[in-house]
Short mmCIF file of C-alpha atoms in Angstrom, two decimals:
data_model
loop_
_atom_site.label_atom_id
_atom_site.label_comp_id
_atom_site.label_asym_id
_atom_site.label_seq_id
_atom_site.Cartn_x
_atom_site.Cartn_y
_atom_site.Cartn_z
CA UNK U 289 92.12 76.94 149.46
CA UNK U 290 90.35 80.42 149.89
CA UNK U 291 92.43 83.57 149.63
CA UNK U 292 93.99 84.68 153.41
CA UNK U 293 93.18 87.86 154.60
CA UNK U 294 95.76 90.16 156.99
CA UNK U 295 94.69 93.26 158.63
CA UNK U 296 96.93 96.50 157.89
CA UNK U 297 97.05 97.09 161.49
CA UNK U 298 97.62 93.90 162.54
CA UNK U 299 100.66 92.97 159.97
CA UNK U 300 102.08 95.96 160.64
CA UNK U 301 101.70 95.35 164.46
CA UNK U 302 102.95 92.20 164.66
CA UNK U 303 105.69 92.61 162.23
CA UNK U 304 106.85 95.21 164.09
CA UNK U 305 107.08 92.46 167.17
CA UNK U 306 108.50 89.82 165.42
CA UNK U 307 111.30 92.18 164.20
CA UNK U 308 112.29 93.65 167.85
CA UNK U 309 111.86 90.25 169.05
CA UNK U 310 115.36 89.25 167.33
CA UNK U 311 113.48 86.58 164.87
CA UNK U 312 116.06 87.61 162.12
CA UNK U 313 119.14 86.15 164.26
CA UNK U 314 120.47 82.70 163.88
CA UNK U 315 119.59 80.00 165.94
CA UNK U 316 121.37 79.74 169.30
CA UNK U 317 123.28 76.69 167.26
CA UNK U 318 123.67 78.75 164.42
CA UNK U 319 122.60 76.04 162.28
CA UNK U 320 119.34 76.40 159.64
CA UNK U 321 119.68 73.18 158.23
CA UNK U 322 116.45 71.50 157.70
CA UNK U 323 116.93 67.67 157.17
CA UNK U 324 120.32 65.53 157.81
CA UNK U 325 121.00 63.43 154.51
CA UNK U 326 119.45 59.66 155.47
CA UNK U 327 118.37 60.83 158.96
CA UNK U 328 114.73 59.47 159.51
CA UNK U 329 112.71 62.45 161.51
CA UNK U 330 110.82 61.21 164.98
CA UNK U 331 109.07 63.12 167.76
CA UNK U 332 106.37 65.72 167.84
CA UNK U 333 105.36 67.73 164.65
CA UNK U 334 103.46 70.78 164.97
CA UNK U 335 101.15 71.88 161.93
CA UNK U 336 99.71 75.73 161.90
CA UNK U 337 97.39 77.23 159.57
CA UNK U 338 96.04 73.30 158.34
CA UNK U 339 92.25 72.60 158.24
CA UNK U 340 93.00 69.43 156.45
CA UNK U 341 89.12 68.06 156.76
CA UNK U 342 88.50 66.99 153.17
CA UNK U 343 89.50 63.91 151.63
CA UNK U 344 92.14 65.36 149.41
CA UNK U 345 94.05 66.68 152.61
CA UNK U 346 93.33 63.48 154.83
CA UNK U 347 94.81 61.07 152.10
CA UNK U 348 98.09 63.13 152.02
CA UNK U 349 98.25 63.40 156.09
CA UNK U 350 97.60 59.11 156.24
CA UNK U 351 100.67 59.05 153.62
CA UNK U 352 102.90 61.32 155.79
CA UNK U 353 102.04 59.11 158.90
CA UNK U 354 102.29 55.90 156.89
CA UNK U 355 105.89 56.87 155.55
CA UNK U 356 107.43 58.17 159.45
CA UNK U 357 105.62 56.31 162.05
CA UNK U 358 107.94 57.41 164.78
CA UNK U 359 106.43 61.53 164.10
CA UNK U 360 103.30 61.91 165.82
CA UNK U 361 101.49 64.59 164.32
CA UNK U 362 99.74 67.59 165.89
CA UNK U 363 97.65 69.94 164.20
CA UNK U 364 96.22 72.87 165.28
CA UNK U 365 93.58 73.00 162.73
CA UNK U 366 92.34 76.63 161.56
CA UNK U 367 93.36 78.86 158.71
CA UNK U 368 96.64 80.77 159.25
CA UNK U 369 96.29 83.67 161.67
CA UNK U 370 99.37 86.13 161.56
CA UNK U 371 99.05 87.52 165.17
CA UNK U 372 99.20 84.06 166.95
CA UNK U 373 102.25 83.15 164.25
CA UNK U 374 104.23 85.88 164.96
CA UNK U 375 103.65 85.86 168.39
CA UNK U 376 104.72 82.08 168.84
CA UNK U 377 107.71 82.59 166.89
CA UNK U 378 108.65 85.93 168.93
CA UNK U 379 108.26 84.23 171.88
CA UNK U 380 110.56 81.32 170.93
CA UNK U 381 107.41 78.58 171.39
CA UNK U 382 106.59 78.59 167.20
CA UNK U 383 105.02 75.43 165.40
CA UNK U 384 107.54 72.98 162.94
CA UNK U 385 105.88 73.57 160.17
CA UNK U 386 103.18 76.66 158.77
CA UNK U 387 100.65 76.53 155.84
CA UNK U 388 100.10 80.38 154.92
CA UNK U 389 99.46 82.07 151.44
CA UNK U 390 102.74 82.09 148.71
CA UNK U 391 102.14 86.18 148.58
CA UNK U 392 102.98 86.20 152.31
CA UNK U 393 106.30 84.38 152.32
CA UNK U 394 108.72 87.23 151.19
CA UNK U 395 107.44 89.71 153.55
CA UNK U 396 108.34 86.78 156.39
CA UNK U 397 110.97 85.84 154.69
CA UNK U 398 112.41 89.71 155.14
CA UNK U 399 111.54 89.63 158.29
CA UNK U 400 113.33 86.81 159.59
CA UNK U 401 110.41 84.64 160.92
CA UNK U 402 110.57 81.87 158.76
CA UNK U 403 114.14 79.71 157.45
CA UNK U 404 115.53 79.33 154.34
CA UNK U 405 114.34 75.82 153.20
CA UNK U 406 117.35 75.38 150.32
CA UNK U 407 119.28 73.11 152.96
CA UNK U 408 116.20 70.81 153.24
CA UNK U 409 115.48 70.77 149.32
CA UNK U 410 119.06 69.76 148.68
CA UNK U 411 119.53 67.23 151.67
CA UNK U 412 116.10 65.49 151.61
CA UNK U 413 116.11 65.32 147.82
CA UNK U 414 113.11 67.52 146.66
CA UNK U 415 112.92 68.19 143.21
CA UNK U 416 111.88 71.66 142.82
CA UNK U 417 111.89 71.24 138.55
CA UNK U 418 107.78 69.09 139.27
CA UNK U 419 106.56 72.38 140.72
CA UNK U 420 105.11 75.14 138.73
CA UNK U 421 107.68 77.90 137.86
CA UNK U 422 104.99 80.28 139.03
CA UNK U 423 104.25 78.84 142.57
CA UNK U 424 108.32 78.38 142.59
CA UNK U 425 108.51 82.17 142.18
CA UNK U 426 106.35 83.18 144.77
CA UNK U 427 108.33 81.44 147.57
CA UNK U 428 111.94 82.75 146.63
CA UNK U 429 113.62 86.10 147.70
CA UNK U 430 117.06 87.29 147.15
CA UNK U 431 117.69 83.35 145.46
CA UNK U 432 116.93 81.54 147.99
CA UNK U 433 113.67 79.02 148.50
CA UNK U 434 111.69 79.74 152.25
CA UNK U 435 108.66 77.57 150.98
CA UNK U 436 107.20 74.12 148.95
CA UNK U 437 104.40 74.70 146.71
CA UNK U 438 100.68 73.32 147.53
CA UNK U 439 97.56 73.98 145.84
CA UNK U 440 97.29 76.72 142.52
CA UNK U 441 94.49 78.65 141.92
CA UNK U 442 93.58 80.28 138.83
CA UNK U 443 90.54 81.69 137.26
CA UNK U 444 87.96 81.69 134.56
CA UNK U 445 84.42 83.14 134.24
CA UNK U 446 81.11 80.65 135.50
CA UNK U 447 77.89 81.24 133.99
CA UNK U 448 74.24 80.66 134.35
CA UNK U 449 73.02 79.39 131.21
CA UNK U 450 69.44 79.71 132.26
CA UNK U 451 69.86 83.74 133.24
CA UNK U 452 71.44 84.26 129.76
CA UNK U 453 68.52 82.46 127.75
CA UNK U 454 66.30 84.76 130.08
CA UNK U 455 67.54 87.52 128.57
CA UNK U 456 68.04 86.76 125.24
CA UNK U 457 72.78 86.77 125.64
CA UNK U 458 75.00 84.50 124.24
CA UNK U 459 77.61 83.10 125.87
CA UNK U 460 80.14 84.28 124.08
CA UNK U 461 78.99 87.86 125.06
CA UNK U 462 80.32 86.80 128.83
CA UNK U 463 84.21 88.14 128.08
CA UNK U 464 86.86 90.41 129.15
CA UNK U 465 88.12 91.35 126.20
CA UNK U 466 86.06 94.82 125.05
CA UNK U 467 84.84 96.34 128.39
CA UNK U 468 82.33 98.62 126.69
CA UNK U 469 80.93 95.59 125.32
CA UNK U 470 81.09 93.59 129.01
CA UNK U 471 79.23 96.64 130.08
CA UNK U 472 76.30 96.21 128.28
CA UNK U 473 75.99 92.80 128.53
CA UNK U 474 75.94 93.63 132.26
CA UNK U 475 73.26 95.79 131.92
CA UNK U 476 71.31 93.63 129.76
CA UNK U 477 71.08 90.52 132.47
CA UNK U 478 71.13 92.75 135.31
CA UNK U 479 67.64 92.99 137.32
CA UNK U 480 66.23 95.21 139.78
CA UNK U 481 63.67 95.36 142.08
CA UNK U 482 62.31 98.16 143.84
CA UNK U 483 65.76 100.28 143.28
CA UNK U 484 67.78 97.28 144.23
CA UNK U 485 69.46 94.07 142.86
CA UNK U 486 67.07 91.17 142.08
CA UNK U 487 70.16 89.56 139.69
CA UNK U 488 73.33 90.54 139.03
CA UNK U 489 74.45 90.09 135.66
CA UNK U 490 77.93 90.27 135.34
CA UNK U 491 80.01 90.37 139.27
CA UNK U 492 83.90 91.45 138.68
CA UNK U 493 84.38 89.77 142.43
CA UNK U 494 86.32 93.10 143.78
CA UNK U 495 87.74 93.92 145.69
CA UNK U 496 88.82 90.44 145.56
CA UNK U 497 89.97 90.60 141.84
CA UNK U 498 91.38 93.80 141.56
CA UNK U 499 94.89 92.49 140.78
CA UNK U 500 93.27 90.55 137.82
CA UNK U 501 91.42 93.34 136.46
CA UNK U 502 94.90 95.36 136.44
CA UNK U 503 96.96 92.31 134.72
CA UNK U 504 93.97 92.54 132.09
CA UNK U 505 94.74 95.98 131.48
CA UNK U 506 98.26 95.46 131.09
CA UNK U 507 99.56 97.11 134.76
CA UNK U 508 102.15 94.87 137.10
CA UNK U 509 101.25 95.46 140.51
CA UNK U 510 104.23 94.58 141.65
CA UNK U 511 107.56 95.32 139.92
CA UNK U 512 110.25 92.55 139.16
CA UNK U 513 112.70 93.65 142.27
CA UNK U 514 109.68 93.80 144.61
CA UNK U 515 108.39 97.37 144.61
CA UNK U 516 104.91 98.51 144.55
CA UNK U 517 103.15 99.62 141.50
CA UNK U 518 99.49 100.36 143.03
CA UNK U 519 98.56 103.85 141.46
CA UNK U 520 99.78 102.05 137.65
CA UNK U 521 97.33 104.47 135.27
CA UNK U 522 96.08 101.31 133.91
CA UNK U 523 95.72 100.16 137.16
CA UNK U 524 93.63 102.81 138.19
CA UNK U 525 91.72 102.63 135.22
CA UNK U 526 90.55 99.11 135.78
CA UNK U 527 89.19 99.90 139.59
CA UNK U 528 87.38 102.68 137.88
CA UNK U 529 86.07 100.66 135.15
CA UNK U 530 84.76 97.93 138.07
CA UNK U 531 83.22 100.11 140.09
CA UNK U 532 81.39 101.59 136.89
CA UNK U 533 80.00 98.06 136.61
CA UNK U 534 78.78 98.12 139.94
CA UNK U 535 77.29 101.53 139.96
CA UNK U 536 75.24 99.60 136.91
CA UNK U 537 73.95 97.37 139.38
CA UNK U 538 72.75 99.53 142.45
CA UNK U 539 75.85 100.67 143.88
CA UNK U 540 78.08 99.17 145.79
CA UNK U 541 76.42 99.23 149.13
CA UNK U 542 73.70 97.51 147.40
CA UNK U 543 75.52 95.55 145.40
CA UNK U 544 77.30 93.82 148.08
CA UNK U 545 74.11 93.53 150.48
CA UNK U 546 72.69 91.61 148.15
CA UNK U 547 75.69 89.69 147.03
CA UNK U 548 76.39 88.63 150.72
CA UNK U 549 73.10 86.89 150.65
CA UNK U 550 74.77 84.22 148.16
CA UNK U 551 74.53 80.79 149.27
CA UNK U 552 77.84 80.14 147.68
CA UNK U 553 78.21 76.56 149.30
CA UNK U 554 74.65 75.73 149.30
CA UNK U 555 73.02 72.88 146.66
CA UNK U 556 70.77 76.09 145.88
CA UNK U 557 72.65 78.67 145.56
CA UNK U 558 72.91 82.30 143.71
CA UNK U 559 73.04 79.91 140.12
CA UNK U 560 70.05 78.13 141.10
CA UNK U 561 67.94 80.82 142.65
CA UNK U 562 68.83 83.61 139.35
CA UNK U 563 70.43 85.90 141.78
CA UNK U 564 73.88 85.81 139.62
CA UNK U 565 73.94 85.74 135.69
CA UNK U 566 77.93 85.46 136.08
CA UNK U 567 80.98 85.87 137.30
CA UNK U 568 85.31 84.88 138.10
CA UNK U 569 85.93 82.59 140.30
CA UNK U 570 88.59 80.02 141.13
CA UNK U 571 89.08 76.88 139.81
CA UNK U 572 87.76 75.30 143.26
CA UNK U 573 84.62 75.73 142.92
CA UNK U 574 83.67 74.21 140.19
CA UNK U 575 83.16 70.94 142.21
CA UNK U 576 81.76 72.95 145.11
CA UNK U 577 78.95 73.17 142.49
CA UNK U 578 78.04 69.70 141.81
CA UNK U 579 75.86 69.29 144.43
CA UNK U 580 73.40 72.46 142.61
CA UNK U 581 73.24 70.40 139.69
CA UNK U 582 70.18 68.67 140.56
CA UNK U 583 68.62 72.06 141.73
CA UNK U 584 68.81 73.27 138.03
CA UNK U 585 72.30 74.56 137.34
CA UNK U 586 72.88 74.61 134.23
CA UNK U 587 76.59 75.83 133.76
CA UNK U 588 78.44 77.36 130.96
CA UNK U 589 82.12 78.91 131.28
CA UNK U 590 84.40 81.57 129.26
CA UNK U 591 87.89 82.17 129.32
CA UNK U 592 88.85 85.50 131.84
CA UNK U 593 91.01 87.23 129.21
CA UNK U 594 93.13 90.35 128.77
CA UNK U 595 92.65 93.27 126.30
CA UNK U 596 94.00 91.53 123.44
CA UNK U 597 91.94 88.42 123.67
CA UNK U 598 94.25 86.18 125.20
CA UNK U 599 93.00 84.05 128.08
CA UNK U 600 95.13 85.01 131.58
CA UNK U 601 94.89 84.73 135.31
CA UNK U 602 96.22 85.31 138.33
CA UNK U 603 97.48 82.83 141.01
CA UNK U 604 96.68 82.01 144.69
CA UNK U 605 97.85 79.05 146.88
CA UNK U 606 99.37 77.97 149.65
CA UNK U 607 102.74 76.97 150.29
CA UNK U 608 104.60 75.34 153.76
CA UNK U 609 107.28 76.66 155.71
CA UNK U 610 109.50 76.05 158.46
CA UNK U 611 109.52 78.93 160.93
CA UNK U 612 112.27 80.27 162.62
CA UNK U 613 113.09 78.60 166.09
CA UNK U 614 111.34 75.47 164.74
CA UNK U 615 112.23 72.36 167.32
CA UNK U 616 111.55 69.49 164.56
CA UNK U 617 112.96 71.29 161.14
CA UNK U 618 113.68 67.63 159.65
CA UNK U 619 110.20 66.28 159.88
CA UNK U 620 109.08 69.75 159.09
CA UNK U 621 110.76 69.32 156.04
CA UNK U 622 109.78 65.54 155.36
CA UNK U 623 106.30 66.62 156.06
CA UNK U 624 106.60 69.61 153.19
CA UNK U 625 107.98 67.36 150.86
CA UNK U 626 105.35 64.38 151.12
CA UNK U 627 102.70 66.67 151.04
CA UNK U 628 103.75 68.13 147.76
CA UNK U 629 104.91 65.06 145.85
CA UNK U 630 103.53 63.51 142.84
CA UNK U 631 103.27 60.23 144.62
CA UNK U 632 101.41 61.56 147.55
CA UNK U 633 99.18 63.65 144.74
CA UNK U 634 98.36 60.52 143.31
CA UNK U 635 97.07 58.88 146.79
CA UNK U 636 94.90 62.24 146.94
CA UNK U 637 93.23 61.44 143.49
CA UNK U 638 92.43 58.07 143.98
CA UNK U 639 90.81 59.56 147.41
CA UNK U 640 89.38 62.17 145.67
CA UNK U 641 87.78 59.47 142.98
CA UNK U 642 86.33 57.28 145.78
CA UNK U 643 84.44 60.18 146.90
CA UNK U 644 83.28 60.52 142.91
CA UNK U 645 82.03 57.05 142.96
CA UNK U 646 80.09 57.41 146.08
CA UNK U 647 78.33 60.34 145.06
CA UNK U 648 77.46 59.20 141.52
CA UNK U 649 79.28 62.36 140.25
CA UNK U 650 82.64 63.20 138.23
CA UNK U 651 85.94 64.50 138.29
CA UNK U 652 86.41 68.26 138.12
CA UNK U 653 90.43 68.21 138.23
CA UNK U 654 92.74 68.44 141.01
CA UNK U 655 94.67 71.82 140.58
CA UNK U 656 97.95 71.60 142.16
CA UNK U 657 101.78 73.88 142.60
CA UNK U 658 102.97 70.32 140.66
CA UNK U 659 102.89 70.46 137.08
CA UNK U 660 104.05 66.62 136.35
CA UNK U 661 101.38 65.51 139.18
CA UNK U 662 98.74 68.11 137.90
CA UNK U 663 99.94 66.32 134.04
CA UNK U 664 99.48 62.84 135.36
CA UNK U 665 96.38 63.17 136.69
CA UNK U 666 94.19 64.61 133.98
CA UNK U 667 95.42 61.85 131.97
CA UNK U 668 94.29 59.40 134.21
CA UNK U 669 90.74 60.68 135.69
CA UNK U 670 89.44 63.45 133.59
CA UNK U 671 87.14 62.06 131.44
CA UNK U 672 83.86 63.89 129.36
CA UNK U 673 81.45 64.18 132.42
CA UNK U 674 78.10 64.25 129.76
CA UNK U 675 76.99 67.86 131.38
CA UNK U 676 79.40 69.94 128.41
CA UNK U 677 79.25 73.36 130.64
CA UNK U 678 81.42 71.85 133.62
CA UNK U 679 83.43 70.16 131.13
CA UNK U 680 83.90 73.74 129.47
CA UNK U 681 84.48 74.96 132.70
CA UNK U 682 87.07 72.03 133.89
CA UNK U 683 88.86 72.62 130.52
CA UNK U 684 89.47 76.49 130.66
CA UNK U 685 90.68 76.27 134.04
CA UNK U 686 93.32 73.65 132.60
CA UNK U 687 94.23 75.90 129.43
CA UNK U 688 95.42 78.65 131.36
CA UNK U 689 97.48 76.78 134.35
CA UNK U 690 100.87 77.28 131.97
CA UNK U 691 99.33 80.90 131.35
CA UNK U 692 98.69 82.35 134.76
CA UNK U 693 100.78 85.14 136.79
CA UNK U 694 101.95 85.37 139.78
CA UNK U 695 102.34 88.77 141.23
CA UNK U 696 106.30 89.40 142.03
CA UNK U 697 107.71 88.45 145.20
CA UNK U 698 107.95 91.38 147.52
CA UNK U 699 110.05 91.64 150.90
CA UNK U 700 106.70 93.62 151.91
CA UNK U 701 104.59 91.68 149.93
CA UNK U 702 101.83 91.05 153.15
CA UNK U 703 101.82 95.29 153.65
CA UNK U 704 101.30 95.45 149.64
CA UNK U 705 98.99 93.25 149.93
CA UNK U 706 97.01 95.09 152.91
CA UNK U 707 97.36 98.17 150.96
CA UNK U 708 95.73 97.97 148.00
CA UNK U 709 92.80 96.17 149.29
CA UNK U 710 92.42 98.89 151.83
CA UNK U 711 92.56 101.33 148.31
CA UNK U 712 90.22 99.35 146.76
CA UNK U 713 87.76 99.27 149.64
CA UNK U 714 87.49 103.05 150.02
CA UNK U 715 87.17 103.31 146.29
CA UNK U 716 84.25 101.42 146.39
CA UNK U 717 82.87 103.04 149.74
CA UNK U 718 83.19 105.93 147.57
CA UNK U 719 85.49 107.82 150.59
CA UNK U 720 88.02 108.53 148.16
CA UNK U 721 88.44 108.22 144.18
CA UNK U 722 90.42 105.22 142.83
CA UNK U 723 93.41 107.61 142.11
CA UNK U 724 93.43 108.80 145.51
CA UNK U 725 92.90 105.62 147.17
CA UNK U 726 95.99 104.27 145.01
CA UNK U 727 97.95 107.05 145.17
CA UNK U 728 97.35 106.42 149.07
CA UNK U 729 98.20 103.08 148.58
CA UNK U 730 101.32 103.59 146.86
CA UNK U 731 102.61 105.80 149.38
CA UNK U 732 102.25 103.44 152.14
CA UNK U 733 103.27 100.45 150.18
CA UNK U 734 106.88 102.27 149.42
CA UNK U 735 107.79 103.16 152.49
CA UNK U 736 106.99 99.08 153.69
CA UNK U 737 109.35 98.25 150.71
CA UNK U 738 112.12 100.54 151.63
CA UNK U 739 112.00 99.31 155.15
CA UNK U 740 112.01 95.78 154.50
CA UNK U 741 114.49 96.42 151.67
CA UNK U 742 116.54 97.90 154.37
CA UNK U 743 116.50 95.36 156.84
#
């Protein structure tokens, strides 16, 4: 559930493959169709980009396997890697089905490497109206649907009640609404030692979390029809304002030495040993930090929230598709749709809650692209845990599910994306000012738009 990464050089390497490689033509049968009305899939299904270790995934693979016992299952567990996907599907040797990140599908989509899925929506009877308009946005270009919703990730500032009592801040003070005001809250929990971080107070996770610093200052980093919007004045004026918070805090090079000494999976980690005061993060790790609870945590939570006060986040998640060349399209497309449905959802929970009960613990949600299973599950399991900070935590994550952004879907959405992280980390190398770095940015991003607009 962790943000993908894709190299500039390698996307634009391997796109540049994929597209020479003929992956935009039609099959040799000429046929995309996905799933034959009543025909029950068999044979070998190959997964790509899956870790599937935890519970939550495991529960939902048994109910695939359960519900088509004639499709034996491989997967090739690992996150998604865009050299060895392209290069399978250029080669004519790709997997059935592919988990990768919902900002990636329209640049694939452009590029002809992964099929239309419309024909397996309408003949194996998904209902795309229980997935989250958002998550439904990111996998369509030009009208048409290359992808089924999985997980959603949203946002909302975590807090270390015990660094804010040190220093005398209320939680309220931890918001994103007056930056002058964030600013000196930062200050105020921020500690030093010997010229270098000893706490952070207030982390704004970039480079990370640039595109939700922008959406708080009211820029669109992507514009409805696709095209790039990186060197947006407001924009530029929220990677200055974050780096401003980091030159508070030792400057970047320090700031991120000491950062990458977090223990962010650990029972003790930068909570529990004062090395953080707060910061965003997604709503998944709010039950990674159980576990520091009996280390000391003692959490607290505010809403991330735009200019004019109103809470607001950004989205991540996954989403499956069926590349092009595919050998087993209809189990490909069973296998999307069981994954993804409210019954298999609900198999997940009561997974999920077993795991509660053994560890003597409680529910912290289960965030997913399907609103009615998302709806149906809250009512059921999420209950006041007695520890009111992860239950303040748990509930703003919640509250801004219906509230959160996608940014548009882009035919060159995985070079936009590679672009302005590239900007962002030379801002904060200090090689180049965060209007040149943009400005940069933008260039690059354009021409990858026109191109794939093109084609």
């Amino acid at each position: 559930m962790k943000h993908l990464r894709l190299p500039v050089v390698l996307v634009a390497g391997a796109l540049t493959l994929t597209a020479c490689a003929g992956v935009g033509k039609k099959d040799a049968g000429g046929s995309t169709d996905q799933s034959s009305a009543g025909a029950t899939p068999s044979g070998t299904l190959n997964v790509m980009g899956f870790s599937g270790e935890d519970e939550v995934a495991q529960s939902r693979i048994t109910a695939f396997k359960t519900a088509f016992p004639g499709v034996t299952v491989k997967n090739n567990k690992g996150d998604f890697d865009a050299q060895q996907f392209l290069t399978a599907v250029s080669s004519g040797n790709p997997p059935d089905v592919v988990y990768m990140a919902r900002n990636l599908v329209g640049t694939y989509a452009a590029k002809g490497a992964i099929l239309p899925m419309d024909d397996c929506v309408k003949n194996a009877g998904i209902d795309t109206t229980q997935y989250r308009d958002a998550a439904m946005n990111e996998v369509k270009l030009k009208d048409k649907t290359y992808g089924i919703p999985e997980f959603y990730t949203v946002s909302a500032n975590l807090i270390s009640e015990t660094a804010l009592k040190s220093a005398g801040v209320a939680v309220s003070d931890i918001q994103t609404t007056d930056w002058d005001k964030l600013e000196a809250t930062t200050k105020k929990l921020y500690k030093a030692k010997n010229g270098r971080p000893a706490r952070i107070g207030f982390d704004p996770k970039m480079p990370d979390f640039f595109p939700l610093w922008s959406m708080a200052n009211g820029a669109e980093l992507v514009k409805p029809g696709g095209e790039p919007n990186l060197n947006d004045p407001k924009a530029v004026e929220a990677l200055q304002y974050t780096i401003k918070l980091i030159d508070d805090q030792g400057g970047w090079s320090n700031f991120k030495t000491f950062r990458d000494t977090f223990d962010l999976f650990g029972a003790k980690n930068q909570f529990t040993k004062d090395q953080l005061a707060a910061f965003p993060i997604e709503n998944w790790y709010v039950n990674v930090l159980l576990d520091a609870r009996a280390n000391g945590l003692k959490l607290q939570s505010t809403p991330f929230t735009d200019k004019q006060g109103q809470p607001i986040s950004t989205i991540g998640g996954s989403a499956w598709v069926v590349p092009k060349g595919a050998k087993n399209p209809n189990a490909a497309c069973q296998w999307a749709k069981t994954m993804t449905s409210v019954e298999t959802w609900h198999k997940a929970a009561d997974a999920r809650m077993q795991t509660v009960a053994k560890n003597k613990s409680f529910f912290t949600g289960l965030f997913t692209g399907n609103k009615v299973a998302d709806d149906e599950i809250k009512a059921q399991y999420l209950k006041p845990s007695g520890d009111a900070g992860f239950d303040a935590a748990i509930k703003n994550y919640y509250d801004v599910l219906d509230k959160a952004k996608s940014l548009n879907p882009s035919p060159a959405g995985a070079e936009i994306d590679a672009a302005w992280k590239d900007a962002v980390g030379k801002a904060l190398a200090g090689s180049a000012t965060p209007q040149a770095a943009l400005d940069q940015a933008q260039t690059e991003a354009k021409a990858a738009f026109g191109k794939a607009s093109q084609g």
